Tab-separated table of C-alpha atoms in Angstrom:
chain	number	residue	atom	x	y	z
A	1	MET	CA	134.271	206.407	82.705
A	2	LYS	CA	131.595	204.164	80.777
A	3	THR	CA	133.690	200.909	80.578
A	4	ILE	CA	133.174	199.191	76.993
A	5	THR	CA	133.136	195.094	77.217
A	6	SER	CA	135.241	193.515	74.479
A	7	PRO	CA	132.469	191.115	72.898
A	8	SER	CA	134.873	188.077	73.036
A	9	ARG	CA	134.135	188.551	76.683
A	10	ARG	CA	131.476	188.904	76.529
A	11	PHE	CA	130.646	185.222	75.281
A	12	ARG	CA	133.697	183.443	77.027
A	13	ALA	CA	131.621	182.596	80.089
A	14	PRO	CA	129.020	180.726	78.106
A	15	LEU	CA	131.587	178.893	75.469
A	16	GLN	CA	133.228	177.412	78.946
A	17	ALA	CA	130.061	176.159	80.168
A	18	LEU	CA	129.521	174.385	77.043
A	19	VAL	CA	132.665	172.718	76.706
A	20	LEU	CA	132.381	171.639	80.587
A	21	ALA	CA	128.784	169.632	79.602
A	22	GLN	CA	130.140	168.062	76.236
A	23	VAL	CA	133.184	166.413	78.645
A	24	LEU	CA	130.793	165.849	81.419
A	25	SER	CA	128.375	164.043	78.713
A	26	LEU	CA	131.757	162.213	77.251
A	27	THR	CA	132.853	161.283	80.986
A	28	TRP	CA	129.300	160.627	83.063
A	29	PRO	CA	127.447	158.801	79.728
A	30	ASN	CA	125.328	156.714	82.194
A	31	LEU	CA	124.049	159.437	83.954
A	32	SER	CA	122.175	160.660	80.544
A	33	LEU	CA	118.893	159.478	80.751
A	34	ALA	CA	118.010	158.013	76.947
A	35	HIS	CA	114.226	159.660	75.353
A	36	GLU	CA	110.994	157.994	75.762
A	37	GLY	CA	111.120	155.110	72.930
A	38	ASP	CA	115.095	155.265	72.834
A	39	GLU	CA	116.270	151.462	73.365
A	40	ASP	CA	119.781	151.108	75.535
A	41	LYS	CA	122.364	149.760	72.536
A	42	SER	CA	124.425	148.684	74.841
A	43	ALA	CA	121.782	146.869	77.057
A	44	PRO	CA	121.995	143.130	75.754
A	45	ALA	CA	119.859	141.302	74.864
A	46	ALA	CA	117.271	138.713	77.446
A	47	LYS	CA	117.515	135.721	76.259
A	48	PRO	CA	113.214	134.427	76.641
A	49	GLY	CA	113.203	132.853	79.670
A	50	VAL	CA	115.917	134.524	81.522
A	51	SER	CA	115.697	138.217	83.385
A	52	GLN	CA	117.248	141.293	82.227
A	53	ALA	CA	119.427	141.165	85.426
A	54	ALA	CA	120.902	137.529	85.185
A	55	SER	CA	121.408	137.925	82.068
A	56	ALA	CA	123.522	140.722	82.417
A	57	THR	CA	125.668	139.450	85.192
A	58	SER	CA	125.960	136.008	83.398
A	59	THR	CA	126.458	134.364	87.374
A	60	PRO	CA	124.439	131.490	88.482
A	61	LYS	CA	121.490	132.944	90.533
A	62	ARG	CA	118.663	131.970	91.986
A	63	GLN	CA	115.161	133.625	91.000
A	64	PRO	CA	112.533	134.867	93.086
A	65	ASP	CA	110.368	132.270	91.704
A	66	GLY	CA	112.642	129.179	92.693
A	67	SER	CA	114.517	128.541	89.945
A	68	ILE	CA	117.850	128.897	88.761
A	69	PHE	CA	120.066	130.974	86.318
A	70	LEU	CA	122.973	128.316	85.774
A	71	PRO	CA	125.520	129.683	82.870
A	72	LYS	CA	127.061	126.667	80.549
A	73	PRO	CA	130.173	127.531	81.620
A	74	ALA	CA	129.024	126.806	85.319
A	75	GLN	CA	127.909	124.125	84.118
A	76	ARG	CA	130.845	122.027	82.401
A	77	GLN	CA	132.373	123.647	85.891
A	78	LEU	CA	130.247	121.268	87.829
A	79	ASP	CA	130.323	118.164	85.531
A	80	LEU	CA	126.450	119.138	85.707
A	81	ARG	CA	124.336	115.386	83.708
A	82	THR	CA	121.344	115.545	82.960
A	83	LEU	CA	118.644	112.443	82.252
A	84	VAL	CA	115.602	112.204	79.985
A	85	VAL	CA	112.719	110.081	82.513
A	86	THR	CA	110.072	107.536	81.654
A	87	GLN	CA	107.090	105.994	83.070
A	88	ALA	CA	107.395	102.313	83.716
A	89	GLU	CA	106.754	99.526	86.370
A	90	LEU	CA	109.330	98.735	89.157
A	91	PRO	CA	109.211	96.047	91.826
A	92	ARG	CA	108.637	98.037	95.154
A	93	SER	CA	110.800	97.696	97.568
A	94	LEU	CA	111.981	98.367	100.726
A	95	SER	CA	115.214	99.979	103.468
A	96	LEU	CA	115.721	97.149	105.907
A	97	ASN	CA	118.466	98.294	109.024
A	98	GLY	CA	121.047	94.955	108.523
A	99	ARG	CA	124.657	94.112	110.846
A	100	VAL	CA	127.278	92.679	109.007
A	101	SER	CA	127.936	88.432	110.673
A	102	MET	CA	130.076	86.405	109.475
A	103	ASP	CA	129.570	83.364	107.428
A	104	PRO	CA	129.678	80.022	110.503
A	105	ASN	CA	130.823	77.918	107.733
A	106	ALA	CA	134.108	80.589	107.213
A	107	GLY	CA	134.051	81.713	110.341
A	108	GLY	CA	135.103	81.159	113.998
A	109	LEU	CA	136.232	81.663	116.941
A	110	VAL	CA	138.858	80.718	119.390
A	111	GLN	CA	138.000	80.522	123.269
A	112	ALA	CA	139.930	78.623	126.318
A	113	LEU	CA	138.542	75.957	127.154
A	114	GLN	CA	139.333	76.469	131.348
A	115	ALA	CA	140.693	79.047	132.641
A	116	GLY	CA	144.735	79.909	132.732
A	117	ARG	CA	147.255	82.487	131.533
A	118	LEU	CA	148.049	83.383	128.124
A	119	GLN	CA	151.061	82.558	126.657
A	120	PRO	CA	152.684	83.434	122.618
A	121	GLY	CA	152.810	80.129	120.522
A	122	PRO	CA	155.885	79.774	117.956
A	123	ARG	CA	155.451	82.314	115.872
A	124	GLY	CA	154.259	85.096	118.589
A	125	LEU	CA	150.536	86.075	118.808
A	126	PRO	CA	149.226	86.751	115.818
A	127	THR	CA	148.112	90.355	114.929
A	128	LEU	CA	144.695	91.883	113.060
A	129	GLY	CA	144.448	91.662	109.171
A	130	GLN	CA	146.796	88.088	109.706
A	131	GLN	CA	146.627	85.784	107.515
A	132	VAL	CA	145.913	82.401	109.576
A	133	LYS	CA	145.264	78.532	108.335
A	134	GLN	CA	143.260	75.723	110.072
A	135	GLY	CA	144.508	73.850	112.494
A	136	GLU	CA	147.651	76.637	112.949
A	137	LEU	CA	148.908	76.767	116.358
A	138	LEU	CA	148.078	80.607	117.940
A	139	GLY	CA	148.754	80.621	120.810
A	140	TYR	CA	149.103	78.405	124.788
A	141	VAL	CA	147.385	78.840	127.409
A	142	LEU	CA	149.037	77.686	131.050
A	143	PRO	CA	146.296	76.394	133.741
A	144	ALA	CA	145.875	77.865	136.147
A	145	SER	CA	144.483	75.791	139.601
A	146	ALA	CA	144.692	76.974	143.536
A	147	SER	CA	147.402	76.588	145.265
A	148	LEU	CA	145.136	73.759	147.658
A	149	ASP	CA	144.904	71.485	144.440
A	150	ARG	CA	147.989	72.199	143.613
A	151	ALA	CA	149.003	70.261	146.283
A	152	ASP	CA	146.656	68.012	146.573
A	153	LYS	CA	147.808	66.552	143.136
A	154	GLN	CA	151.667	66.592	144.230
A	155	ALA	CA	150.004	64.742	146.914
A	156	GLN	CA	148.760	62.077	144.773
A	157	ILE	CA	151.937	61.701	142.538
A	158	ALA	CA	154.067	61.526	145.138
A	159	GLU	CA	151.940	58.344	146.355
A	160	LEU	CA	151.741	56.792	143.368
A	161	GLN	CA	155.872	56.283	142.442
A	162	ALA	CA	155.634	54.956	146.334
A	163	ALA	CA	153.684	52.743	144.504
A	164	GLN	CA	155.020	53.055	141.909
A	165	THR	CA	158.560	51.513	142.755
A	166	LEU	CA	156.587	48.752	144.757
A	167	ALA	CA	155.172	47.362	142.122
A	168	GLN	CA	158.660	47.393	140.668
A	169	LYS	CA	159.781	45.006	143.341
A	170	ARG	CA	157.203	43.347	143.540
A	171	LEU	CA	157.735	42.425	139.904
A	172	ALA	CA	161.078	42.266	139.594
A	173	ARG	CA	160.485	39.580	142.058
A	174	LEU	CA	158.453	37.715	140.295
A	175	ARG	CA	160.158	37.479	137.237
A	176	GLU	CA	162.786	35.441	139.324
A	177	LEU	CA	160.933	33.280	140.681
A	178	ALA	CA	159.022	32.410	137.359
A	179	ASP	CA	159.908	28.330	137.075
A	180	THR	CA	156.977	28.239	140.422
A	181	VAL	CA	155.245	31.464	140.068
A	182	PRO	CA	152.050	30.884	137.790
A	183	ARG	CA	151.817	33.136	134.968
A	184	LYS	CA	149.032	35.139	135.787
A	185	ASP	CA	150.618	37.146	138.933
A	186	ILE	CA	153.798	38.103	136.564
A	187	GLU	CA	151.655	39.640	134.436
A	188	ALA	CA	149.052	41.237	136.247
A	189	ALA	CA	152.207	42.774	138.447
A	190	GLU	CA	153.153	44.156	135.060
A	191	SER	CA	149.577	45.929	134.647
A	192	GLU	CA	149.581	46.515	138.036
A	193	LEU	CA	152.867	48.866	137.355
A	194	ALA	CA	151.780	50.427	133.998
A	195	SER	CA	148.741	51.739	135.734
A	196	LEU	CA	150.948	53.534	138.326
A	197	SER	CA	152.954	54.702	135.560
A	198	GLY	CA	149.643	56.238	133.516
A	199	ARG	CA	148.237	57.546	136.469
A	200	ASP	CA	151.833	58.997	137.537
A	201	GLN	CA	152.299	60.612	133.873
A	202	ALA	CA	148.226	61.980	134.001
A	203	LEU	CA	148.636	63.720	136.636
A	204	ARG	CA	152.329	65.105	135.879
A	205	ALA	CA	150.923	66.762	132.640
A	206	GLY	CA	148.061	68.059	134.060
A	207	LEU	CA	150.075	70.503	136.628
A	208	THR	CA	152.224	71.352	133.592
A	209	GLU	CA	150.600	70.615	130.543
A	210	ARG	CA	149.441	73.728	128.159
A	211	GLU	CA	146.183	73.342	126.547
A	212	PRO	CA	146.880	74.564	123.035
A	213	LEU	CA	145.323	77.461	120.719
A	214	ARG	CA	144.581	76.445	117.234
A	215	ALA	CA	142.744	78.257	114.583
A	216	PRO	CA	139.472	76.484	113.621
A	217	VAL	CA	139.165	77.501	110.217
A	218	SER	CA	141.113	79.760	107.450
A	219	GLY	CA	140.904	83.063	107.717
A	220	VAL	CA	141.653	86.848	108.677
A	221	ILE	CA	141.914	87.903	112.236
A	222	ALA	CA	139.374	90.228	112.409
A	223	ALA	CA	139.317	90.334	116.467
A	224	SER	CA	142.057	89.933	118.996
A	225	TYR	CA	141.822	89.953	122.530
A	226	ALA	CA	145.501	88.263	123.933
A	227	VAL	CA	147.447	89.499	125.687
A	228	ALA	CA	151.005	88.152	126.095
A	229	GLY	CA	150.165	87.284	129.916
A	230	GLN	CA	146.397	87.733	129.873
A	231	VAL	CA	144.751	85.283	132.690
A	232	LEU	CA	141.678	84.364	130.989
A	233	GLU	CA	138.517	82.195	132.669
A	234	ALA	CA	137.223	79.520	130.737
A	235	ARG	CA	134.972	80.419	127.548
A	236	GLU	CA	137.072	83.625	127.509
A	237	ARG	CA	137.309	84.681	123.737
A	238	VAL	CA	141.000	85.335	122.798
A	239	PHE	CA	141.040	85.804	118.981
A	240	GLU	CA	138.080	85.853	115.858
A	241	ILE	CA	138.737	84.644	112.318
A	242	VAL	CA	136.841	85.501	109.429
A	243	ALA	CA	136.782	84.624	105.485
A	244	PRO	CA	136.561	88.164	103.514
A	245	GLY	CA	134.596	86.258	100.699
A	246	ARG	CA	132.347	85.372	102.853
A	247	LEU	CA	130.194	87.672	104.897
A	248	GLN	CA	126.193	87.321	105.699
A	249	ILE	CA	123.839	89.949	106.299
A	250	GLU	CA	121.168	90.466	109.276
A	251	ALA	CA	118.431	92.696	107.879
A	252	LEU	CA	115.053	92.872	110.391
A	253	ALA	CA	111.804	93.119	108.484
A	254	TYR	CA	109.048	94.894	111.135
A	255	ASP	CA	105.735	92.734	108.618
A	256	PRO	CA	106.550	88.994	107.875
A	257	ALA	CA	105.235	89.417	104.973
A	258	VAL	CA	108.071	90.372	103.991
A	259	ALA	CA	109.978	87.501	103.888
A	260	GLN	CA	107.334	85.861	101.692
A	261	ASP	CA	107.654	88.228	98.829
A	262	VAL	CA	111.650	89.174	98.523
A	263	ALA	CA	113.268	88.800	94.975
A	264	SER	CA	116.570	90.579	95.196
A	265	ALA	CA	118.248	92.887	97.871
A	266	PHE	CA	121.561	94.725	97.992
A	267	VAL	CA	123.284	97.294	99.938
A	268	ALA	CA	125.361	100.247	98.715
A	269	VAL	CA	129.142	99.941	99.603
A	270	GLY	CA	130.656	103.072	98.421
A	271	GLN	CA	130.267	103.985	94.398
A	272	GLY	CA	128.909	100.304	94.204
A	273	GLN	CA	126.731	97.650	95.546
A	274	ILE	CA	127.124	94.137	96.861
A	275	GLU	CA	124.012	92.076	95.462
A	276	LEU	CA	122.618	90.088	98.381
A	277	ARG	CA	121.216	85.766	98.450
A	278	PHE	CA	118.518	85.434	100.231
A	279	LEU	CA	118.516	82.234	102.396
A	280	GLY	CA	115.859	82.695	104.873
A	281	ALA	CA	113.852	84.304	106.967
A	282	ALA	CA	113.425	82.997	111.590
A	283	ARG	CA	110.535	81.619	113.059
A	284	SER	CA	110.502	83.687	115.358
A	285	LEU	CA	110.498	87.521	116.435
A	286	ARG	CA	113.271	88.773	118.111
A	287	GLU	CA	112.599	93.106	119.298
A	288	GLN	CA	108.825	92.889	118.182
A	289	ALA	CA	111.097	92.109	114.603
A	290	LEU	CA	112.207	89.232	112.382
A	291	PRO	CA	115.411	88.953	111.811
A	292	LEU	CA	116.463	87.826	107.825
A	293	HIS	CA	119.212	86.734	106.540
A	294	PHE	CA	121.294	87.076	103.529
A	295	GLN	CA	124.152	85.871	101.757
A	296	ALA	CA	126.825	89.005	100.434
A	297	GLN	CA	128.131	87.618	96.890
A	298	GLY	CA	131.360	89.973	95.526
A	299	ALA	CA	134.644	89.393	96.490
A	300	GLY	CA	135.527	92.546	95.404
A	301	LEU	CA	133.421	95.278	97.451
A	302	LEU	CA	133.143	92.628	100.454
A	303	ASN	CA	136.746	94.234	101.606
A	304	GLN	CA	134.778	97.407	102.490
A	305	LEU	CA	132.809	95.277	105.085
A	306	ALA	CA	133.926	94.608	108.568
A	307	LEU	CA	132.046	92.298	111.046
A	308	GLY	CA	129.321	94.320	112.736
A	309	GLN	CA	128.877	97.177	110.541
A	310	SER	CA	125.372	99.064	110.407
A	311	VAL	CA	124.184	98.517	106.487
A	312	LYS	CA	120.959	99.714	104.951
A	313	VAL	CA	119.503	97.039	102.826
A	314	VAL	CA	117.200	97.456	100.206
A	315	VAL	CA	114.780	94.643	99.673
A	316	GLN	CA	112.661	93.824	96.183
A	317	THR	CA	109.815	92.814	96.511
A	318	ARG	CA	107.720	90.244	93.627
A	319	SER	CA	105.741	93.284	93.857
A	320	LYS	CA	105.710	96.117	91.263
A	321	ILE	CA	104.963	100.095	91.079
A	322	SER	CA	104.500	102.821	88.514
A	323	GLY	CA	107.670	105.190	88.448
A	324	MET	CA	110.336	106.420	87.196
A	325	ALA	CA	113.794	105.361	88.369
A	326	VAL	CA	116.509	108.501	88.488
A	327	PRO	CA	119.996	107.949	90.421
A	328	ALA	CA	119.237	108.416	94.292
A	329	SER	CA	121.970	111.130	93.863
A	330	ALA	CA	119.305	113.321	91.821
A	331	LEU	CA	117.234	113.190	95.499
A	332	VAL	CA	118.462	116.569	97.390
A	333	LYS	CA	116.232	118.193	100.491
A	334	ASN	CA	114.427	122.249	100.384
A	335	ALA	CA	113.912	124.904	102.729
A	336	ALA	CA	111.282	122.695	104.272
A	337	ASN	CA	113.308	119.132	104.648
A	338	GLN	CA	111.174	117.838	101.737
A	339	SER	CA	112.600	114.929	99.076
A	340	GLN	CA	113.298	117.164	95.155
A	341	VAL	CA	114.257	116.848	92.065
A	342	TRP	CA	115.522	119.594	89.950
A	343	VAL	CA	114.399	119.730	85.806
A	344	LYS	CA	115.919	120.934	83.541
A	345	ARG	CA	112.822	123.989	81.219
A	346	GLY	CA	115.476	125.578	79.886
A	347	ALA	CA	119.556	125.827	78.124
A	348	GLU	CA	120.080	127.742	81.712
A	349	GLN	CA	117.254	127.317	83.658
A	350	PHE	CA	116.817	125.217	86.559
A	351	GLU	CA	113.241	124.413	88.669
A	352	PRO	CA	112.838	122.690	91.734
A	353	ARG	CA	110.383	120.293	91.981
A	354	VAL	CA	109.347	118.258	95.026
A	355	VAL	CA	109.044	114.325	94.470
A	356	SER	CA	107.468	111.505	96.483
A	357	TRP	CA	109.726	108.005	96.077
A	358	GLN	CA	110.060	105.040	97.153
A	359	ALA	CA	113.912	103.059	97.189
A	360	LEU	CA	114.338	101.431	94.039
A	361	ASP	CA	118.173	99.539	94.650
A	362	ALA	CA	121.551	100.882	96.299
A	363	THR	CA	121.544	103.718	94.122
A	364	SER	CA	119.070	104.897	92.393
A	365	VAL	CA	114.955	104.989	93.409
A	366	ALA	CA	111.994	105.422	92.039
A	367	VAL	CA	109.689	108.572	91.509
A	368	THR	CA	105.760	107.731	92.036
A	369	ALA	CA	104.584	111.727	92.442
A	370	GLY	CA	105.910	115.326	91.009
A	371	LEU	CA	107.011	114.028	87.722
A	372	GLN	CA	106.385	113.888	83.686
A	373	PRO	CA	107.439	111.357	81.319
A	374	GLY	CA	110.003	112.667	79.195
A	375	GLU	CA	111.859	115.521	81.232
A	376	ARG	CA	114.876	116.133	82.262
A	377	VAL	CA	116.255	115.682	85.446
A	378	VAL	CA	120.082	116.371	86.662
A	379	SER	CA	121.383	113.451	87.050
A	380	GLN	CA	124.451	114.787	88.758
A	381	ALA	CA	125.726	118.111	90.529
A	382	ALA	CA	122.188	118.338	92.334
A	383	ALA	CA	123.309	118.495	95.235
A	384	LEU	CA	126.368	121.670	94.378
A	385	LEU	CA	123.211	123.231	91.913
A	386	ASN	CA	120.912	123.309	95.058
A	387	GLN	CA	123.550	125.189	97.234
A	388	ILE	CA	123.539	127.950	94.797
A	389	ARG	CA	121.906	131.546	96.155
């Protein structure tokens, strides 16, 4: 017997397939392919000069050509700043190695004149950073002598005491016979007694008197080598005193002609710089270099310098070079260890430029090649921008 299929059951399978296809198309719209010539309305429009991927993600990214896409919100977060460079005649500058030293007229050393044992003063031994005044007592040195020397001095004291006793008795007898003895004999006896007393006191003081250590100038204790009970040698340093507001910088120049072309000089300290006054140059070489002496000026920043500290001295000469001044913070290193700056090419595009430069002062440099006048250079946060990958 033949089975007859109903029309509803015949069309049920194709209808289910159609519903499933519609559900899949709504659930996975990205699987559907656009026809040729159709535009994707959901994709954002790319900005001029910015790749489609960078515009879609809106995240900092380094492009294949080495440039960087940095959105405006990220620029504000990095506190990025730029400046427009201009061509100008700038002083030619040199960077010299320098060292901080004390002003010989405002600093001094406290040394022991003879060997002995160190003893504290009435206020104890001064500590580092303590303010002292000129002539202030800092300590004592008890002279040290060998046993034989002390025995010899004690023997001399004993002889002087005996001679002093005889001189006193002789002077007493002469005074009793003052009417018959010439006056000059009495005066000679008095002089001999005074001489013996003075020699006795001098020898006794040599055995027990302490050598005072006094501050030669007013200032701050910069270095202390003192410990109570320490045995010192003659001419050994005990304290170094320096005036923080008066320091000198000694720089080494390997070209003696630099000494005749110095216009100004600076030393970088933190975010600022200290101006230097050129005092003069030596007339003899030291290790094939000519020492140049500068006087540091500006009491505020001088407190950040210490004796013996190595510093970079930027010397500006009277000769000029053609270049563009930019902050030293704008210079960064690329993968090839070349100096470069970042130039703002668009609102959110930054391009690296390899440049040649010379130091201008302690906080800025002069770019001599690699930039064009009127270009906008990143002057702040260049190091953070250089780290974007």
